[in-house]
Structures are given as structure tokens and as C-alpha cells.
Short mmCIF file of C-alpha atoms in Angstrom, two decimals:
data_model
loop_
_atom_site.label_atom_id
_atom_site.label_comp_id
_atom_site.label_asym_id
_atom_site.label_seq_id
_atom_site.Cartn_x
_atom_site.Cartn_y
_atom_site.Cartn_z
CA MET A 1 -0.14 0.35 0.07
CA ARG A 2 2.76 2.30 0.82
CA ILE A 3 4.22 1.41 -2.63
CA ALA A 4 1.05 2.29 -4.10
CA ARG A 5 0.71 5.63 -2.96
CA VAL A 6 4.10 6.78 -3.88
CA LEU A 7 3.71 5.51 -7.34
CA GLY A 8 0.32 7.50 -7.39
CA ALA A 9 1.41 10.83 -5.97
CA ALA A 10 4.81 10.26 -8.75
CA ALA A 11 1.97 10.02 -11.42
CA LEU A 12 -0.17 12.93 -10.35
CA LEU A 13 3.20 14.90 -10.23
CA LEU A 14 3.94 14.08 -14.24
CA GLY A 15 0.80 15.02 -15.04
CA LEU A 16 0.70 18.37 -13.19
CA ALA A 17 4.15 19.06 -14.99
CA ALA A 18 2.91 18.08 -18.39
CA ALA A 19 -0.27 20.03 -18.44
CA PRO A 20 1.50 23.60 -18.82
CA ALA A 21 3.44 22.27 -21.95
CA ALA A 22 0.44 20.53 -23.40
CA ALA A 23 -1.52 23.73 -22.91
CA ASP A 24 1.18 25.91 -24.57
CA SER A 25 1.80 24.03 -27.44
CA SER A 26 -2.02 24.06 -28.74
CA PRO A 27 -2.54 26.61 -31.32
CA SER A 28 -4.43 29.45 -30.78
CA PRO A 29 -7.25 30.01 -33.49
CA SER A 30 -7.33 33.33 -35.34
CA ALA A 31 -9.45 34.79 -37.53
CA ASP A 32 -8.90 36.32 -40.97
CA GLY A 33 -11.41 38.88 -40.38
CA GLY A 34 -9.33 42.62 -41.31
CA ALA A 35 -6.42 41.05 -42.72
CA PRO A 36 -4.11 43.08 -44.37
CA THR A 37 -5.03 43.04 -48.74
CA GLN A 38 -1.61 44.37 -49.42
CA ALA A 39 1.96 44.11 -49.06
CA GLY A 40 4.80 46.43 -48.72
CA THR A 41 7.69 47.26 -50.96
CA SER A 42 10.86 47.50 -48.63
CA PHE A 43 11.67 46.11 -44.87
CA ARG A 44 10.55 49.83 -43.61
CA THR A 45 7.16 49.84 -45.62
CA ALA A 46 6.34 45.95 -44.32
CA THR A 47 2.50 45.17 -44.22
CA GLU A 48 2.67 44.05 -40.49
CA ILE A 49 0.46 40.79 -39.88
CA GLU A 50 -0.31 38.58 -37.22
CA GLN A 51 0.29 35.26 -36.50
CA GLY A 52 -2.11 32.59 -37.53
CA GLN A 53 -3.68 35.27 -39.99
CA ARG A 54 -3.87 35.13 -43.77
CA ALA A 55 -2.53 38.24 -45.55
CA THR A 56 -3.28 38.72 -49.36
CA ALA A 57 -1.65 41.09 -51.83
CA SER A 58 -1.66 41.97 -55.88
CA GLY A 59 1.31 42.70 -57.70
CA SER A 60 3.47 42.06 -60.76
CA ALA A 61 5.76 39.77 -61.66
CA GLY A 62 9.18 41.32 -60.78
CA ASP A 63 8.00 42.77 -57.44
CA TYR A 64 9.60 42.48 -53.80
CA LEU A 65 6.62 41.89 -51.64
CA TYR A 66 7.09 42.74 -47.81
CA TRP A 67 5.69 41.55 -44.59
CA SER A 68 6.38 41.52 -40.82
CA PHE A 69 5.36 39.62 -38.08
CA PRO A 70 6.33 38.91 -34.32
CA ALA A 71 7.97 35.93 -32.97
CA ASP A 72 9.11 35.29 -29.36
CA THR A 73 10.98 33.27 -27.23
CA GLY A 74 10.50 29.47 -27.58
CA GLN A 75 8.40 29.72 -31.14
CA ARG A 76 9.53 27.78 -33.82
CA PRO A 77 7.67 29.72 -37.17
CA THR A 78 6.66 28.37 -40.50
CA VAL A 79 6.10 30.58 -42.91
CA LYS A 80 4.06 29.55 -46.16
CA ALA A 81 3.35 31.55 -49.39
CA THR A 82 1.25 30.92 -52.34
CA VAL A 83 1.49 32.62 -55.68
CA LYS A 84 -1.26 32.78 -57.93
CA LEU A 85 -0.18 33.24 -61.46
CA PRO A 86 -1.81 33.84 -64.78
CA ASP A 87 -3.33 31.76 -67.12
CA THR A 88 -0.52 32.01 -69.67
CA HIS A 89 3.19 32.46 -68.19
CA ALA A 90 6.24 31.08 -68.91
CA ALA A 91 8.23 29.02 -66.41
CA GLN A 92 8.97 31.02 -63.48
CA THR A 93 11.09 30.22 -60.08
CA TRP A 94 9.85 32.03 -56.73
CA GLN A 95 11.66 32.10 -53.54
CA VAL A 96 10.38 33.08 -50.15
CA ASP A 97 12.90 34.51 -48.01
CA VAL A 98 12.75 35.84 -43.93
CA TYR A 99 14.85 38.58 -42.42
CA ASP A 100 15.15 39.24 -38.68
CA GLY A 101 14.72 42.40 -36.63
CA LEU A 102 18.61 43.07 -37.57
CA ARG A 103 17.64 42.41 -41.19
CA ARG A 104 20.04 39.20 -41.31
CA ARG A 105 18.56 36.18 -43.76
CA GLN A 106 17.44 33.29 -41.38
CA ALA A 107 17.99 29.78 -42.60
CA CYS A 108 15.18 27.52 -43.26
CA GLN A 109 15.72 24.19 -41.25
CA TYR A 110 12.97 22.50 -44.05
CA GLY A 111 10.63 23.57 -46.49
CA ALA A 112 10.23 24.31 -50.52
CA GLN A 113 12.06 27.88 -49.86
CA THR A 114 12.37 27.83 -53.75
CA ARG A 115 10.18 26.62 -56.40
CA THR A 116 9.60 26.86 -60.28
CA ALA A 117 6.12 26.97 -61.92
CA ALA A 118 5.76 25.29 -65.23
CA PRO A 119 4.52 27.40 -68.13
CA GLY A 120 0.38 27.18 -67.46
CA THR A 121 0.91 26.49 -63.71
CA SER A 122 -1.93 28.16 -62.05
CA SER A 123 0.38 28.59 -58.76
CA VAL A 124 3.25 27.93 -56.81
CA GLU A 125 3.23 27.14 -53.11
CA LEU A 126 6.50 27.97 -51.03
CA ALA A 127 7.16 27.25 -47.33
CA CYS A 128 9.84 28.23 -44.67
CA VAL A 129 10.26 26.46 -41.30
CA LEU A 130 12.48 28.81 -39.52
CA ARG A 131 14.80 27.78 -36.19
CA THR A 132 13.69 28.03 -32.99
CA VAL A 133 13.62 31.50 -31.09
CA ARG A 134 16.25 31.67 -28.69
CA ALA A 135 16.07 33.91 -25.69
CA TRP A 136 19.66 34.91 -25.91
CA ALA A 137 22.34 33.79 -28.05
CA GLU A 138 26.26 35.53 -28.39
CA PRO A 139 26.84 38.73 -30.51
CA TRP A 140 28.50 36.62 -33.44
CA ALA A 141 25.87 34.37 -33.72
CA ASN A 142 23.47 34.22 -36.37
CA ASP A 143 20.39 32.52 -33.83
CA PRO A 144 16.87 33.72 -34.55
CA LEU A 145 16.09 36.27 -31.56
CA PRO A 146 12.78 37.48 -30.33
CA GLY A 147 11.60 40.32 -31.98
CA THR A 148 10.12 41.43 -35.93
CA TYR A 149 10.72 39.03 -38.82
CA TYR A 150 10.32 40.09 -42.53
CA VAL A 151 9.05 37.83 -45.10
CA ARG A 152 10.23 38.71 -48.65
CA LEU A 153 8.20 37.15 -51.45
CA THR A 154 9.83 37.59 -54.83
CA VAL A 155 10.33 36.03 -58.49
CA THR A 156 14.15 34.91 -58.84
CA GLY A 157 14.18 33.71 -62.16
CA VAL A 158 11.74 34.85 -64.88
CA PRO A 159 11.91 35.84 -68.71
CA THR A 160 11.78 39.31 -69.91
CA SER A 161 8.47 38.58 -71.70
CA ASP A 162 6.71 37.84 -68.28
CA LEU A 163 7.76 40.97 -65.96
CA GLY A 164 5.18 43.11 -65.07
CA LEU A 165 2.65 40.08 -65.43
CA PRO A 166 -0.05 40.29 -62.51
CA VAL A 167 -0.02 37.89 -59.65
CA GLY A 168 -1.44 37.22 -56.79
CA ALA A 169 0.12 36.45 -53.31
CA GLU A 170 -1.06 34.77 -49.84
CA VAL A 171 1.23 34.33 -46.68
CA ARG A 172 0.37 33.26 -43.63
CA VAL A 173 2.98 32.54 -40.23
CA ASP A 174 2.27 29.88 -37.69
CA SER A 175 4.37 28.67 -34.62
CA LYS A 176 4.87 25.73 -32.53
CA ASP A 177 6.04 26.54 -28.82
CA MET A 178 8.70 24.14 -28.45
CA GLY A 179 8.49 24.75 -24.61
CA GLY A 180 11.77 24.30 -21.99
CA ALA A 181 13.80 22.54 -25.00
CA ALA A 182 14.49 25.52 -26.07
CA ALA A 183 15.33 27.55 -23.09
CA VAL A 184 18.64 29.31 -22.63
CA ASP A 185 19.90 31.41 -19.54
CA GLY A 186 19.91 34.84 -20.41
CA SER A 187 17.49 36.82 -22.27
CA LEU A 188 17.69 40.02 -24.49
CA ALA A 189 17.06 43.46 -23.00
CA GLN A 190 14.59 44.25 -25.70
CA PRO A 191 13.19 42.41 -28.59
CA LEU A 192 14.72 43.24 -32.24
CA VAL A 193 11.92 45.49 -33.32
CA PRO A 194 13.59 48.45 -34.98
CA GLY A 195 12.96 51.57 -33.16
CA VAL A 196 12.01 49.85 -29.50
CA ALA A 197 15.09 51.01 -28.51
CA MET A 198 14.99 54.59 -28.96
CA LYS A 199 11.04 55.49 -28.68
CA THR A 200 9.83 57.21 -25.26
CA ASP A 201 6.29 56.43 -23.64
CA ASP A 202 4.91 58.52 -25.78
CA GLU A 203 6.20 57.60 -29.20
CA ALA A 204 5.36 54.35 -31.55
CA ALA A 205 8.03 51.98 -32.39
CA LEU A 206 8.84 51.76 -36.09
CA PHE A 207 6.67 48.27 -35.81
CA ASP A 208 4.66 48.05 -32.96
CA LEU A 209 2.68 44.36 -33.45
CA ASP A 210 3.52 42.32 -30.39
CA PRO A 211 2.62 38.42 -29.37
CA ASP A 212 -1.00 38.46 -28.30
CA ASP A 213 0.31 37.50 -24.76
CA GLY A 214 3.21 40.19 -24.85
CA TRP A 215 6.56 39.40 -25.25
CA SER A 216 8.18 36.93 -22.89
CA SER A 217 10.77 38.00 -19.98
CA GLY A 218 13.09 35.11 -21.25
CA TRP A 219 13.48 33.77 -17.93
CA TRP A 220 10.48 31.52 -17.59
CA SER A 221 9.77 28.45 -19.44
CA ASP A 222 8.37 24.79 -18.52
CA ARG A 223 11.73 23.56 -17.65
CA TRP A 224 11.58 25.02 -14.08
CA VAL A 225 8.11 22.87 -13.71
CA TRP A 226 9.95 19.52 -14.92
CA THR A 227 12.76 20.42 -12.76
CA ALA A 228 10.83 20.96 -9.72
CA ALA A 229 8.42 17.71 -10.45
CA GLY A 230 11.99 15.73 -10.82
CA ALA A 231 13.29 16.83 -7.62
CA VAL A 232 9.91 15.94 -5.97
CA LEU A 233 9.56 12.58 -7.50
CA ALA A 234 13.50 11.71 -6.40
CA ALA A 235 12.12 12.53 -2.74
CA LEU A 236 9.57 10.51 -3.40
CA ALA A 237 11.40 7.36 -4.85
CA GLY A 238 14.14 7.98 -1.76
CA ILE A 239 11.48 7.52 0.76
CA GLY A 240 10.02 4.64 -0.88
CA GLY A 241 13.23 3.13 -1.11
CA TYR A 242 13.57 3.53 2.58
CA ALA A 243 10.02 2.05 3.21
CA LEU A 244 10.97 -1.11 1.41
CA THR A 245 14.45 -1.46 2.97
CA ARG A 246 13.88 -0.75 6.47
CA GLY A 247 11.67 -3.71 7.77
CA SER A 248 8.83 -3.64 10.40
CA GLY A 249 11.48 -1.79 12.97
CA ARG A 250 10.71 -4.88 15.41
CA PRO A 251 13.89 -6.85 16.64
CA ARG A 252 13.89 -10.52 15.94
CA GLN A 253 12.73 -13.02 18.56
CA VAL A 254 15.69 -15.60 19.42
CA PRO A 255 14.25 -18.77 20.23
CA PRO A 256 15.43 -19.82 23.71
CA GLY A 257 18.31 -22.13 23.93
CA MET A 258 20.09 -20.59 21.00
#
């Protein structure tokens, strides 16, 4: 019975520790109502979009289309873009690139970042899965850090006859919460949002779009929950082991004449 109680308490603690991680990883629903219908033409004029929001834009083959979105510590963003092409066109190669708040190009872990649409193809789909955003990194590192990210969509290979043809674009960004597995010891003083370090209380940063629950401080993660649960489980295991090995606590009776 004593062992059963120890195991039951351990199972309860594991369930409580896993609950926050499971809740954090579930995607939050978002509506497309009021989504942007145009894109910027440079980093400075990039159209702000929220994660989970489908943005659309019209342009021409040869244009540079820019959007920006916020990404916080522990998130692994996935950028998806669809280019709708005219009925008649030659082969075109499209590419989606992602840059951080310092305008450093971020590598894609996987995904079709560049694709070629054969003549007559109605659309081409692109994707870029970024590395997990870290709370802190060495100055020389190119690790993704919390702040504003830019999406640039453009055609990299197109015949002169197709330049200027009308195209439509759709962009959506979603993130997976990686939890304490991606936690590091340290955090930035400010997220990498252009203008945030120079703004005052009465001024706005160049890009004001923040995560729904605000920027993370960087010190908290579910790694603390698992660490505390591990310490409690170790204590319970020690108590259980002691209870099994100490016996009943009564001295043995020696038969007379022995």
C-alpha cells in the first residue's frame, strides 16, 4: 500500500508537470477578418501581420513583396506563401526569404523555399520552417532572437516577356511552441523590434505589432516545472526505497536455548 501511494503521487506530479507544456503547444484560433490585403515594397514599409492570420496582396512579376510579424522566445515559426499566376506564362522561379529584426537572413530548417512553376501552372506554394527563436545568443551568432521578422516574396527567375504580369500572393505564419527544450540562460534587454530601443512612452516603435500575450521575459519556461517535478519524484523515490528496506522495525525474537 505504501508503494502504491508513492507511485500514485509520482503519477499525479507528472500529470501536473505535463499539463502546462501541453497547453502552451496548442495553437490559438485566429480569424482572417480584417487581414491585410496589400504588401510593402521594402523592409521599412513591410505590412504587419499577426501569426495565424492569412494576408493577401496583388502585385506584378518582378515586384518585391514584404510582410512583417512578431516571433517570441520558444516559438518555431513556419512561413507559408502561395503565388497565384496568370493563365498564360512562361516558367517562373519564386522564392520566399525570412529576415530577423537586424535584417539578417535566417536559414530554413526545411521546406520548399524556392520553387519553379512550369508554363501554364496556376499557382506555386512555398514554405520555410525557421529554427526555434532563442531568448539570448552570442553577438557573433546568427541565431533567431525574439522580435520582428520580415517575409520577402519575389520571383528570382523569369523571362523578360513575363515581367509585369499580374500575380496574387497569400502569406500565413504559424508557430509551434517548443517549450523548455529550447530554453537558454539569459535574455535580451529588448526584443529586436526596429525603433523600440529609441522610443519613449509617448512614441511608437517602427513596428508595434506584439505577440498576443506580450513579449516573454526570457527567464520562465516549463523547464522549471520539470525540474521541480524531478526533484519531488527523487524525494518520493528515496522515501519509497527507505520504506522497502527498513523492514518492520521490530527486533527478531531469538528462540530459547539458541
